PDB file of C-alpha atoms in Angstrom:
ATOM      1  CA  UNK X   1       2.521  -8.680  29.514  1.00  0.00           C
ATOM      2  CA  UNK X   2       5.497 -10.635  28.688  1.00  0.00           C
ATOM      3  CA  UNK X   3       3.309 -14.155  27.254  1.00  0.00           C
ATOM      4  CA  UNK X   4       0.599 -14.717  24.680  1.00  0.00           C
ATOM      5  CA  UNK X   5      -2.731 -14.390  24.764  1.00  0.00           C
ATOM      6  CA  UNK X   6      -4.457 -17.769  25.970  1.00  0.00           C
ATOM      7  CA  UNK X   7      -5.210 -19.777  23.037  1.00  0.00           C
ATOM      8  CA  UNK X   8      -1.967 -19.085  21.000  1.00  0.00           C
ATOM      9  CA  UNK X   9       0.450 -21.463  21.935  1.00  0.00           C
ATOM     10  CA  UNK X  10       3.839 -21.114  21.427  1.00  0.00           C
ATOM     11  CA  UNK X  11       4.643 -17.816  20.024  1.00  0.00           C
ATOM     12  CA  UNK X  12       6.640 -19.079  17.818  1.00  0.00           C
ATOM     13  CA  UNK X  13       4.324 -21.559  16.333  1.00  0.00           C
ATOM     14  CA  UNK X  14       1.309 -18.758  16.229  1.00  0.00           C
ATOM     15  CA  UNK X  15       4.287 -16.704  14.302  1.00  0.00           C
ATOM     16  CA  UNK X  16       4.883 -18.924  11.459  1.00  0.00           C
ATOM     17  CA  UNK X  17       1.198 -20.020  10.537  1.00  0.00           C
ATOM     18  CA  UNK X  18       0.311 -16.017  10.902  1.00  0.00           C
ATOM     19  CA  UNK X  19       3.258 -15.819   8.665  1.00  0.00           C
ATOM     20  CA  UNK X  20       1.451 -18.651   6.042  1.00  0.00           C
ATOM     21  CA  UNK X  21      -1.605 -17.324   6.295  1.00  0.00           C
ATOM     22  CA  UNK X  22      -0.358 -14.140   5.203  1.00  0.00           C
ATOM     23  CA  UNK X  23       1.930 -15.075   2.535  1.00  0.00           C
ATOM     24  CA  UNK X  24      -0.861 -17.444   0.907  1.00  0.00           C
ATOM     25  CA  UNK X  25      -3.364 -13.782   0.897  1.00  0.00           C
ATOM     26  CA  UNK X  26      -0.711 -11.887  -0.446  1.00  0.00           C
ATOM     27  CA  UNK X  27      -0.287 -14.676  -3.451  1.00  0.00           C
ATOM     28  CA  UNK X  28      -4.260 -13.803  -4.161  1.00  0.00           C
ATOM     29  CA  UNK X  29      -3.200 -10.418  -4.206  1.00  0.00           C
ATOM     30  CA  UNK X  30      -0.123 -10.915  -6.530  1.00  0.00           C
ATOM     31  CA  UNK X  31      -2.820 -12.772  -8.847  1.00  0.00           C
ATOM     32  CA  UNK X  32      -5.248  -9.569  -8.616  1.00  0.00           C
ATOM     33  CA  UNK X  33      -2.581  -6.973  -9.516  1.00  0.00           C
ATOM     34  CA  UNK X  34      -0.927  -9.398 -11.580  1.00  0.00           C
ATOM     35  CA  UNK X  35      -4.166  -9.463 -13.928  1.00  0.00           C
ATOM     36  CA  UNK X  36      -3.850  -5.898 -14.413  1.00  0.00           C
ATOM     37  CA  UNK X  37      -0.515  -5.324 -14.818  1.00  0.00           C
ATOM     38  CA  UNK X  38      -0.714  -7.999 -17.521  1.00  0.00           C
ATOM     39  CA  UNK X  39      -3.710  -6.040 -19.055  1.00  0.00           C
ATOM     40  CA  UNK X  40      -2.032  -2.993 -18.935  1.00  0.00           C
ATOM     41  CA  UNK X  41       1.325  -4.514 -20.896  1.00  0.00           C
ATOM     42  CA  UNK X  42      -1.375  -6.033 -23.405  1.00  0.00           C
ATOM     43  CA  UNK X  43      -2.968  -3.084 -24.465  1.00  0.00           C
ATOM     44  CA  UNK X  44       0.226  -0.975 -24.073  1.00  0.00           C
ATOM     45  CA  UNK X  45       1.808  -3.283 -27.084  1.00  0.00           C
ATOM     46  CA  UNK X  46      -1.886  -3.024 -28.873  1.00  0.00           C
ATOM     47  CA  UNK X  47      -1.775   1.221 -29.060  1.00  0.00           C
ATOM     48  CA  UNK X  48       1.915   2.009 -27.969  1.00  0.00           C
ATOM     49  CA  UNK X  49       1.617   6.004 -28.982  1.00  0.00           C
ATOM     50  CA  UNK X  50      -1.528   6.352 -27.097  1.00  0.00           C
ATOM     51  CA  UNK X  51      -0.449   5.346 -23.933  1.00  0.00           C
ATOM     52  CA  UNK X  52       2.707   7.106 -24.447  1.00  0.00           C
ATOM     53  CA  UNK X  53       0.871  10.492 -25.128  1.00  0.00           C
ATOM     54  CA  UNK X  54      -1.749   9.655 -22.413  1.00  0.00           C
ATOM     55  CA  UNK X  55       0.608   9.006 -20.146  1.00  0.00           C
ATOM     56  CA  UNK X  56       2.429  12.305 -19.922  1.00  0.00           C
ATOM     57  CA  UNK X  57      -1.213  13.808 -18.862  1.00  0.00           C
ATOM     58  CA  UNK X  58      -0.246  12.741 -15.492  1.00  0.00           C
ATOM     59  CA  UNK X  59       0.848  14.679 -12.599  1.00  0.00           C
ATOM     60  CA  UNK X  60       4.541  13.413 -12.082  1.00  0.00           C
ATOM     61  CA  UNK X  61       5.109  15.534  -9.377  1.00  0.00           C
ATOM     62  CA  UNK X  62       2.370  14.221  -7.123  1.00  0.00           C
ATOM     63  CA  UNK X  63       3.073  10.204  -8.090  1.00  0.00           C
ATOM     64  CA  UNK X  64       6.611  11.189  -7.168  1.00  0.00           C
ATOM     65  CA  UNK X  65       5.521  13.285  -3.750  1.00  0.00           C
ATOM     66  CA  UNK X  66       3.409  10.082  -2.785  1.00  0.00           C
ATOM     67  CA  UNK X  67       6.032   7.964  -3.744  1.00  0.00           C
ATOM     68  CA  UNK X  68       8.055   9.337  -1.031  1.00  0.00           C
ATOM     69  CA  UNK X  69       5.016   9.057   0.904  1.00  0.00           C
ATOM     70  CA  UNK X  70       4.797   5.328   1.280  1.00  0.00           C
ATOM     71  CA  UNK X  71       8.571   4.496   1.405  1.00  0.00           C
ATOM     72  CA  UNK X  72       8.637   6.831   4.867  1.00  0.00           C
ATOM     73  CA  UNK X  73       5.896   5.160   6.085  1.00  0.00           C
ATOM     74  CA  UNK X  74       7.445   1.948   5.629  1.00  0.00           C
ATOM     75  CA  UNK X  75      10.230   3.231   7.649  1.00  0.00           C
ATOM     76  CA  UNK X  76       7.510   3.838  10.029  1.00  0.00           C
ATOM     77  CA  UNK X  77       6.350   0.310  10.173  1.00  0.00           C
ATOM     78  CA  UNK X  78       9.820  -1.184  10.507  1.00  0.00           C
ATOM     79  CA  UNK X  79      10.916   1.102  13.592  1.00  0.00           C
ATOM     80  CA  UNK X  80       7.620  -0.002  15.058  1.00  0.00           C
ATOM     81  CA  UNK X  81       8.185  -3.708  14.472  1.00  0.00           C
ATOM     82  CA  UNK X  82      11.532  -3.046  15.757  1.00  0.00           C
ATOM     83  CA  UNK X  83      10.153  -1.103  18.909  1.00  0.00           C
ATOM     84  CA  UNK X  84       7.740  -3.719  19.620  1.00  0.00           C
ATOM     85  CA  UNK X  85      10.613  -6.336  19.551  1.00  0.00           C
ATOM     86  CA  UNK X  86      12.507  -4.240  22.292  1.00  0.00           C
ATOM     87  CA  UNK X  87       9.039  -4.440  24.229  1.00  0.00           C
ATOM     88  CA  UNK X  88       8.472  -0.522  23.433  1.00  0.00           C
ATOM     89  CA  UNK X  89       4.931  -0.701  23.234  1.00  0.00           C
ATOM     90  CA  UNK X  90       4.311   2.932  23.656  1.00  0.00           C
ATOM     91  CA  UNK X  91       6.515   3.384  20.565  1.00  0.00           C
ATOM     92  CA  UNK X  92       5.108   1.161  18.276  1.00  0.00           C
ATOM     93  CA  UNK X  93       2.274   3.239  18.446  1.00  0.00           C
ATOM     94  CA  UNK X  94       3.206   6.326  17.698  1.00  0.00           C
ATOM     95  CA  UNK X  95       5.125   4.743  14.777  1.00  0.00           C
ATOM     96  CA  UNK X  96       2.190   3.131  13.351  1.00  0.00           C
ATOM     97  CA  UNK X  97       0.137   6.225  14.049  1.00  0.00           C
ATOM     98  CA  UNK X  98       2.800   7.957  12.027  1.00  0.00           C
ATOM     99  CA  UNK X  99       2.234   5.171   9.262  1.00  0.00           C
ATOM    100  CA  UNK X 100      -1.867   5.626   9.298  1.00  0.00           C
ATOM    101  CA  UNK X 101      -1.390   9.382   9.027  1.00  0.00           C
ATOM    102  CA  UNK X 102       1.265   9.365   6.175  1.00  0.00           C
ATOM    103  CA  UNK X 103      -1.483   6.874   4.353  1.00  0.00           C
ATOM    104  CA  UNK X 104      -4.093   9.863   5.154  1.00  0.00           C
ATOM    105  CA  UNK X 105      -1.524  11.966   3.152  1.00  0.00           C
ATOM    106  CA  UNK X 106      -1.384   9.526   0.477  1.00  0.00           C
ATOM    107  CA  UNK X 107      -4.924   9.505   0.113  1.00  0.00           C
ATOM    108  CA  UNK X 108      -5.380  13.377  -0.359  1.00  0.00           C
ATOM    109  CA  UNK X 109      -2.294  13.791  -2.633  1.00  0.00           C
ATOM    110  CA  UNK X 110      -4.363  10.924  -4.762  1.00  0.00           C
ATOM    111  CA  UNK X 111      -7.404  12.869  -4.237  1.00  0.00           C
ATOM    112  CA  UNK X 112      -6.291  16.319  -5.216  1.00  0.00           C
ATOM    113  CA  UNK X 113      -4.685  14.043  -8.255  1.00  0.00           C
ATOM    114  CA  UNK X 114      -7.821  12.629  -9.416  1.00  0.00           C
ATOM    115  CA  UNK X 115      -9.404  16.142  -9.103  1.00  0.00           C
ATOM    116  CA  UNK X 116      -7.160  17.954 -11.086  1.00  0.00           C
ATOM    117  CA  UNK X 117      -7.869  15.169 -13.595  1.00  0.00           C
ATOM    118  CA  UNK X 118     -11.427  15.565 -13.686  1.00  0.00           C
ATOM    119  CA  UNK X 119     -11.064  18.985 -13.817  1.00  0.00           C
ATOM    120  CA  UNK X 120      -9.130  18.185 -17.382  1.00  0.00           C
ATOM    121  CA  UNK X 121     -11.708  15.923 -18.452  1.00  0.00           C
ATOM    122  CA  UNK X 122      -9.785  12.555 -17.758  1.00  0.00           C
ATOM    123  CA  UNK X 123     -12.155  10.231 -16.518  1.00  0.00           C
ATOM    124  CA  UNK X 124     -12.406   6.519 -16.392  1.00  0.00           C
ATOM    125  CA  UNK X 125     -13.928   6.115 -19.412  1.00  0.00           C
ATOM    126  CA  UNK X 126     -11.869   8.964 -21.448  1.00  0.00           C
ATOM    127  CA  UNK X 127      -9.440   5.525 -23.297  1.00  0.00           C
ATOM    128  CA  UNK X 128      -8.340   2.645 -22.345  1.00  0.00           C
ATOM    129  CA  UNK X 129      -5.111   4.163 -20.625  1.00  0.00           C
ATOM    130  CA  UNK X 130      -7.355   6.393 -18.151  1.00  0.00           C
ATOM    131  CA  UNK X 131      -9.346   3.438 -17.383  1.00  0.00           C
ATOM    132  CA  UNK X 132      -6.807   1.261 -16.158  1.00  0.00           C
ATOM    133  CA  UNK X 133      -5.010   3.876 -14.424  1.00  0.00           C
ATOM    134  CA  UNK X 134      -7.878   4.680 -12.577  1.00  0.00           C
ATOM    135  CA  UNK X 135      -9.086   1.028 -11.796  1.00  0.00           C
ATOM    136  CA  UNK X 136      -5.226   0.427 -10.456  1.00  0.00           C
ATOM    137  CA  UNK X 137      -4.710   3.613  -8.462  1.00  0.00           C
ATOM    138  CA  UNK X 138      -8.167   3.260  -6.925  1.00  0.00           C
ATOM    139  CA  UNK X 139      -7.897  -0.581  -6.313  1.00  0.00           C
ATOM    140  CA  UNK X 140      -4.508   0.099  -4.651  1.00  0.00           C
ATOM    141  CA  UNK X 141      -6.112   3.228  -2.826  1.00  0.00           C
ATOM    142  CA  UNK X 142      -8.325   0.615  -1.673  1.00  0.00           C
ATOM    143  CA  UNK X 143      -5.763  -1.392  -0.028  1.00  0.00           C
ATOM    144  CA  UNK X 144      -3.851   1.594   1.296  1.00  0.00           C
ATOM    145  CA  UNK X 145      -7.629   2.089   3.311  1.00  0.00           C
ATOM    146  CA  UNK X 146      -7.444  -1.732   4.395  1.00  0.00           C
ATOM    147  CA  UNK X 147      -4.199  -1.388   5.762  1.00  0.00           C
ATOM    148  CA  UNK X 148      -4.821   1.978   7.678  1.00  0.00           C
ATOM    149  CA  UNK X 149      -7.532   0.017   9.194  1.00  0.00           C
ATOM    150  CA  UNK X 150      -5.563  -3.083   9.812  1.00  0.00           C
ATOM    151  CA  UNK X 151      -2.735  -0.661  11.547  1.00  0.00           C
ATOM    152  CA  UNK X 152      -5.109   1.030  13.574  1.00  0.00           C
ATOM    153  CA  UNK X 153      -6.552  -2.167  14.896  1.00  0.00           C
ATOM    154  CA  UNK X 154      -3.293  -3.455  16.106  1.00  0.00           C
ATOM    155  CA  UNK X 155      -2.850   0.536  17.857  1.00  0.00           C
ATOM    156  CA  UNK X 156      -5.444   0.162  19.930  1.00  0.00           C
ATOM    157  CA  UNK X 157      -4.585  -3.936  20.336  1.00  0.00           C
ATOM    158  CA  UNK X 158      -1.548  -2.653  21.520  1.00  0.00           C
ATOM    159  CA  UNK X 159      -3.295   0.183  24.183  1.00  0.00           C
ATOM    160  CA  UNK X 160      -4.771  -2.793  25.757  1.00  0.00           C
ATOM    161  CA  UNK X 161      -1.867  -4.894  26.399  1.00  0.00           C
ATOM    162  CA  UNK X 162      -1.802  -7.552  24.229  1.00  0.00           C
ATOM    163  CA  UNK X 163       1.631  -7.293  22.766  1.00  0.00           C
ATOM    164  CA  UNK X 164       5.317  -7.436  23.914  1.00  0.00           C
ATOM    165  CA  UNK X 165       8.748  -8.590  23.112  1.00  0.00           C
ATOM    166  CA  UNK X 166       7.455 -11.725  23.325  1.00  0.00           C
ATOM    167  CA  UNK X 167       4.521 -11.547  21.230  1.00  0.00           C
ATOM    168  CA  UNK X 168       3.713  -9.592  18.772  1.00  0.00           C
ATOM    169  CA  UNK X 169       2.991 -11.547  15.335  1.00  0.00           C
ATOM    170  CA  UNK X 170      -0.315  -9.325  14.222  1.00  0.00           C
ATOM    171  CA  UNK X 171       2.107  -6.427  14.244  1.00  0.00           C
ATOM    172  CA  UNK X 172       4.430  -8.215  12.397  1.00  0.00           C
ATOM    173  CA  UNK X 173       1.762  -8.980   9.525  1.00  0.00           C
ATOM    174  CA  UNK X 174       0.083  -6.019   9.839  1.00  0.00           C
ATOM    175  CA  UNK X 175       3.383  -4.360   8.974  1.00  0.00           C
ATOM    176  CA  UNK X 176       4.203  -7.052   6.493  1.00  0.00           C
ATOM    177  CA  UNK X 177       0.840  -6.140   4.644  1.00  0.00           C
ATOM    178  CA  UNK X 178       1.694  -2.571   4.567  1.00  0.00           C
ATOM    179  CA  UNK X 179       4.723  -3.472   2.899  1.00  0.00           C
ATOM    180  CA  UNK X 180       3.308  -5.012  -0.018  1.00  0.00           C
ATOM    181  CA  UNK X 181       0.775  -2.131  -0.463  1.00  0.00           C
ATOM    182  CA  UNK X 182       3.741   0.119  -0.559  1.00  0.00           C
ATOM    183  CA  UNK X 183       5.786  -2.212  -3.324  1.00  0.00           C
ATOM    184  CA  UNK X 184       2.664  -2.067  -5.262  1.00  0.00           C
ATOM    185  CA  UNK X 185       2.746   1.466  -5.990  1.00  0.00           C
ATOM    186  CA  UNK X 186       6.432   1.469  -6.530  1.00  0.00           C
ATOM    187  CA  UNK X 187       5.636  -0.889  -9.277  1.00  0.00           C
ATOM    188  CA  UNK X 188       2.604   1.317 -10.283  1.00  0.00           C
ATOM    189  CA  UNK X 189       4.603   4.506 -10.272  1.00  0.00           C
ATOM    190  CA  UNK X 190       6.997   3.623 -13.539  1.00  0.00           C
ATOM    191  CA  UNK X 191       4.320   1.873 -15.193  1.00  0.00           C
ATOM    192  CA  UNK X 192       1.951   4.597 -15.065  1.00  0.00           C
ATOM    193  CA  UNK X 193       4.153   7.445 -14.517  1.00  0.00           C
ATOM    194  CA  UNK X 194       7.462   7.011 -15.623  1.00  0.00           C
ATOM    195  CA  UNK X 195       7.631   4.971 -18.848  1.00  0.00           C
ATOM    196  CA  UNK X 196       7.035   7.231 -22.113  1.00  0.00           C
TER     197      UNK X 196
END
Protein backbone atom coordinates (compact mmCIF):
# COMPACT_ATOMS: atom_id res chain seq x y z
CA UNK A 1 0.00 0.00 0.00
CA UNK A 2 2.13 2.66 -1.33
CA UNK A 3 -0.85 5.85 -0.90
CA UNK A 4 -2.94 7.14 1.98
CA UNK A 5 -5.83 6.14 3.32
CA UNK A 6 -8.92 7.88 1.51
CA UNK A 7 -9.71 10.95 3.28
CA UNK A 8 -6.08 12.16 4.00
CA UNK A 9 -5.00 14.09 1.27
CA UNK A 10 -1.71 14.78 0.54
CA UNK A 11 0.56 13.03 2.84
CA UNK A 12 2.37 15.66 3.30
CA UNK A 13 -0.32 18.01 4.29
CA UNK A 14 -1.97 15.16 6.77
CA UNK A 15 1.91 15.15 8.11
CA UNK A 16 2.23 18.62 9.20
CA UNK A 17 -1.29 19.25 10.87
CA UNK A 18 -0.67 15.61 12.69
CA UNK A 19 2.55 17.28 13.46
CA UNK A 20 0.43 20.63 15.02
CA UNK A 21 -1.88 18.78 16.57
CA UNK A 22 0.68 17.04 18.39
CA UNK A 23 2.97 19.72 19.27
CA UNK A 24 -0.08 21.95 20.61
CA UNK A 25 -0.96 18.46 23.19
CA UNK A 26 2.44 18.20 24.11
CA UNK A 27 2.43 22.18 25.15
CA UNK A 28 -0.67 21.04 27.63
CA UNK A 29 1.57 18.52 28.76
CA UNK A 30 4.66 20.83 29.25
CA UNK A 31 2.04 23.04 31.34
CA UNK A 32 1.01 19.80 33.50
CA UNK A 33 4.58 18.73 34.36
CA UNK A 34 5.61 22.16 34.33
CA UNK A 35 3.18 22.82 37.44
CA UNK A 36 4.91 20.25 39.29
CA UNK A 37 8.22 20.69 38.60
CA UNK A 38 7.63 24.29 39.68
CA UNK A 39 6.00 22.91 42.94
CA UNK A 40 8.63 20.71 43.55
CA UNK A 41 11.51 23.71 43.19
CA UNK A 42 9.06 25.75 45.58
CA UNK A 43 8.96 23.59 48.36
CA UNK A 44 12.54 22.32 47.75
CA UNK A 45 13.76 26.17 48.57
CA UNK A 46 10.92 26.16 51.55
CA UNK A 47 12.65 22.83 53.54
CA UNK A 48 16.03 22.36 51.59
CA UNK A 49 17.48 19.59 54.30
CA UNK A 50 14.37 17.64 54.13
CA UNK A 51 14.27 16.96 50.70
CA UNK A 52 17.89 16.46 50.70
CA UNK A 53 17.65 13.70 53.45
CA UNK A 54 14.38 12.36 51.88
CA UNK A 55 15.77 12.15 48.85
CA UNK A 56 18.60 9.72 49.44
CA UNK A 57 15.65 7.16 50.63
CA UNK A 58 15.38 6.41 47.06
CA UNK A 59 16.46 3.49 45.15
CA UNK A 60 19.20 5.00 42.76
CA UNK A 61 19.92 1.92 41.29
CA UNK A 62 16.46 1.20 39.93
CA UNK A 63 15.80 5.14 38.66
CA UNK A 64 19.16 4.57 37.00
CA UNK A 65 18.22 0.79 35.57
CA UNK A 66 14.90 2.43 34.18
CA UNK A 67 16.68 5.22 33.02
CA UNK A 68 18.42 3.05 30.65
CA UNK A 69 15.16 1.60 30.12
CA UNK A 70 13.48 4.39 28.24
CA UNK A 71 16.54 5.78 26.33
CA UNK A 72 16.72 2.01 24.54
CA UNK A 73 13.35 2.14 23.85
CA UNK A 74 13.64 5.33 22.21
CA UNK A 75 16.19 3.76 20.07
CA UNK A 76 13.45 1.41 19.45
CA UNK A 77 11.05 3.97 18.21
CA UNK A 78 13.54 5.72 15.95
CA UNK A 79 14.71 2.41 14.05
CA UNK A 80 11.01 1.84 13.63
CA UNK A 81 10.26 5.29 12.24
CA UNK A 82 13.24 4.74 10.22
CA UNK A 83 12.04 1.17 9.05
CA UNK A 84 8.73 2.41 8.23
CA UNK A 85 10.35 5.17 6.03
CA UNK A 86 12.24 2.37 4.02
CA UNK A 87 8.62 0.77 3.68
CA UNK A 88 9.75 -2.11 6.28
CA UNK A 89 6.54 -2.59 7.71
CA UNK A 90 7.25 -5.90 9.22
CA UNK A 91 10.08 -4.14 11.08
CA UNK A 92 8.48 -1.38 12.49
CA UNK A 93 6.67 -3.75 14.36
CA UNK A 94 8.83 -5.66 15.98
CA UNK A 95 10.60 -2.39 16.91
CA UNK A 96 7.67 -0.91 18.47
CA UNK A 97 6.82 -4.24 20.06
CA UNK A 98 10.32 -4.00 21.45
CA UNK A 99 9.36 -0.35 22.68
CA UNK A 100 5.83 -1.59 24.41
CA UNK A 101 7.73 -4.40 26.12
CA UNK A 102 10.74 -2.29 27.41
CA UNK A 103 7.73 0.16 28.83
CA UNK A 104 6.32 -3.25 30.50
CA UNK A 105 9.86 -3.34 32.08
CA UNK A 106 9.66 0.12 33.11
CA UNK A 107 6.54 -0.40 34.75
CA UNK A 108 7.69 -3.39 37.02
CA UNK A 109 11.12 -1.85 37.87
CA UNK A 110 8.65 1.21 39.12
CA UNK A 111 6.52 -1.29 40.72
CA UNK A 112 9.03 -3.34 42.62
CA UNK A 113 10.29 0.50 43.46
CA UNK A 114 7.19 1.63 44.97
CA UNK A 115 7.01 -1.73 46.88
CA UNK A 116 10.15 -1.66 48.43
CA UNK A 117 9.01 1.82 49.50
CA UNK A 118 5.97 0.81 51.11
CA UNK A 119 7.61 -1.83 52.59
CA UNK A 120 9.83 1.16 54.39
CA UNK A 121 6.90 3.05 55.24
CA UNK A 122 7.22 5.81 52.45
CA UNK A 123 3.94 6.54 51.32
CA UNK A 124 2.29 9.44 49.67
CA UNK A 125 1.43 11.09 52.52
CA UNK A 126 4.80 10.30 54.65
CA UNK A 127 6.10 14.61 53.70
CA UNK A 128 5.80 16.66 51.23
CA UNK A 129 8.91 15.17 49.27
CA UNK A 130 7.18 11.54 49.11
CA UNK A 131 4.11 13.12 47.94
CA UNK A 132 5.31 14.75 45.01
CA UNK A 133 7.53 12.06 44.08
CA UNK A 134 4.85 9.80 44.03
CA UNK A 135 2.22 12.10 42.24
CA UNK A 136 5.18 12.67 39.41
CA UNK A 137 6.40 9.10 39.01
CA UNK A 138 2.82 7.83 38.93
CA UNK A 139 1.49 10.69 36.62
CA UNK A 140 4.43 9.93 34.28
CA UNK A 141 3.76 6.06 34.80
CA UNK A 142 0.54 7.11 33.55
CA UNK A 143 1.73 8.38 30.35
CA UNK A 144 4.28 5.62 29.87
CA UNK A 145 0.62 3.35 29.90
CA UNK A 146 -0.88 5.91 27.26
CA UNK A 147 1.88 5.56 25.06
CA UNK A 148 2.16 1.65 25.24
CA UNK A 149 -1.35 1.86 24.17
CA UNK A 150 -0.88 4.46 21.55
CA UNK A 151 2.20 2.13 20.13
CA UNK A 152 0.25 -0.84 20.14
CA UNK A 153 -2.53 0.75 18.21
CA UNK A 154 -0.35 1.82 15.41
CA UNK A 155 1.17 -2.29 15.59
CA UNK A 156 -1.76 -3.65 14.73
CA UNK A 157 -2.61 -0.36 12.26
CA UNK A 158 0.34 -1.41 10.71
CA UNK A 159 -0.75 -5.53 10.47
CA UNK A 160 -3.54 -4.26 8.44
CA UNK A 161 -1.85 -2.30 5.88
CA UNK A 162 -2.32 1.05 6.44
CA UNK A 163 1.19 2.35 6.43
CA UNK A 164 4.21 2.61 4.03
CA UNK A 165 7.04 4.69 2.86
CA UNK A 166 4.66 6.86 1.79
CA UNK A 167 2.54 7.24 4.68
CA UNK A 168 3.08 6.82 7.85
CA UNK A 169 2.45 10.12 10.05
CA UNK A 170 0.55 8.23 13.20
CA UNK A 171 3.81 6.36 13.54
CA UNK A 172 5.64 9.30 13.36
CA UNK A 173 3.58 10.93 16.37
CA UNK A 174 3.10 8.00 18.07
CA UNK A 175 6.89 7.81 18.25
CA UNK A 176 7.16 11.51 18.75
CA UNK A 177 4.88 11.08 21.94
CA UNK A 178 7.00 8.39 23.26
CA UNK A 179 9.76 10.66 23.06
CA UNK A 180 8.54 13.20 25.28
CA UNK A 181 7.44 10.57 27.88
CA UNK A 182 10.98 9.41 27.83
CA UNK A 183 12.55 13.23 28.26
CA UNK A 184 10.21 13.51 31.08
CA UNK A 185 11.77 11.05 33.21
CA UNK A 186 15.21 12.10 32.24
CA UNK A 187 14.21 15.35 33.73
CA UNK A 188 12.53 13.47 36.68
CA UNK A 189 15.52 11.28 37.32
CA UNK A 190 18.06 14.27 38.67
CA UNK A 191 15.36 16.04 40.25
CA UNK A 192 14.21 13.26 42.26
CA UNK A 193 17.15 11.10 42.24
CA UNK A 194 20.21 12.74 41.68
CA UNK A 195 20.30 16.18 43.33
CA UNK A 196 21.32 15.99 47.21
Amino acid sequence: MNAPPAGHGDPRVAFESAKLGLWTFLATEVLLFGALFTAYAVFRAKYPEMFRSEHLKLNRVLGTLNTLVLITSSLAVVLGVDAIRRGKARLLEKYYGATILLGAVFLCVKYVEWTGEFRHGLYPGTNIFFSLYFMMTGLHGIHVILGMGVLAYVVVLSRRGRFSSGYHTPVEMAGLYWHFVDLVWIYLLPLLYLIG
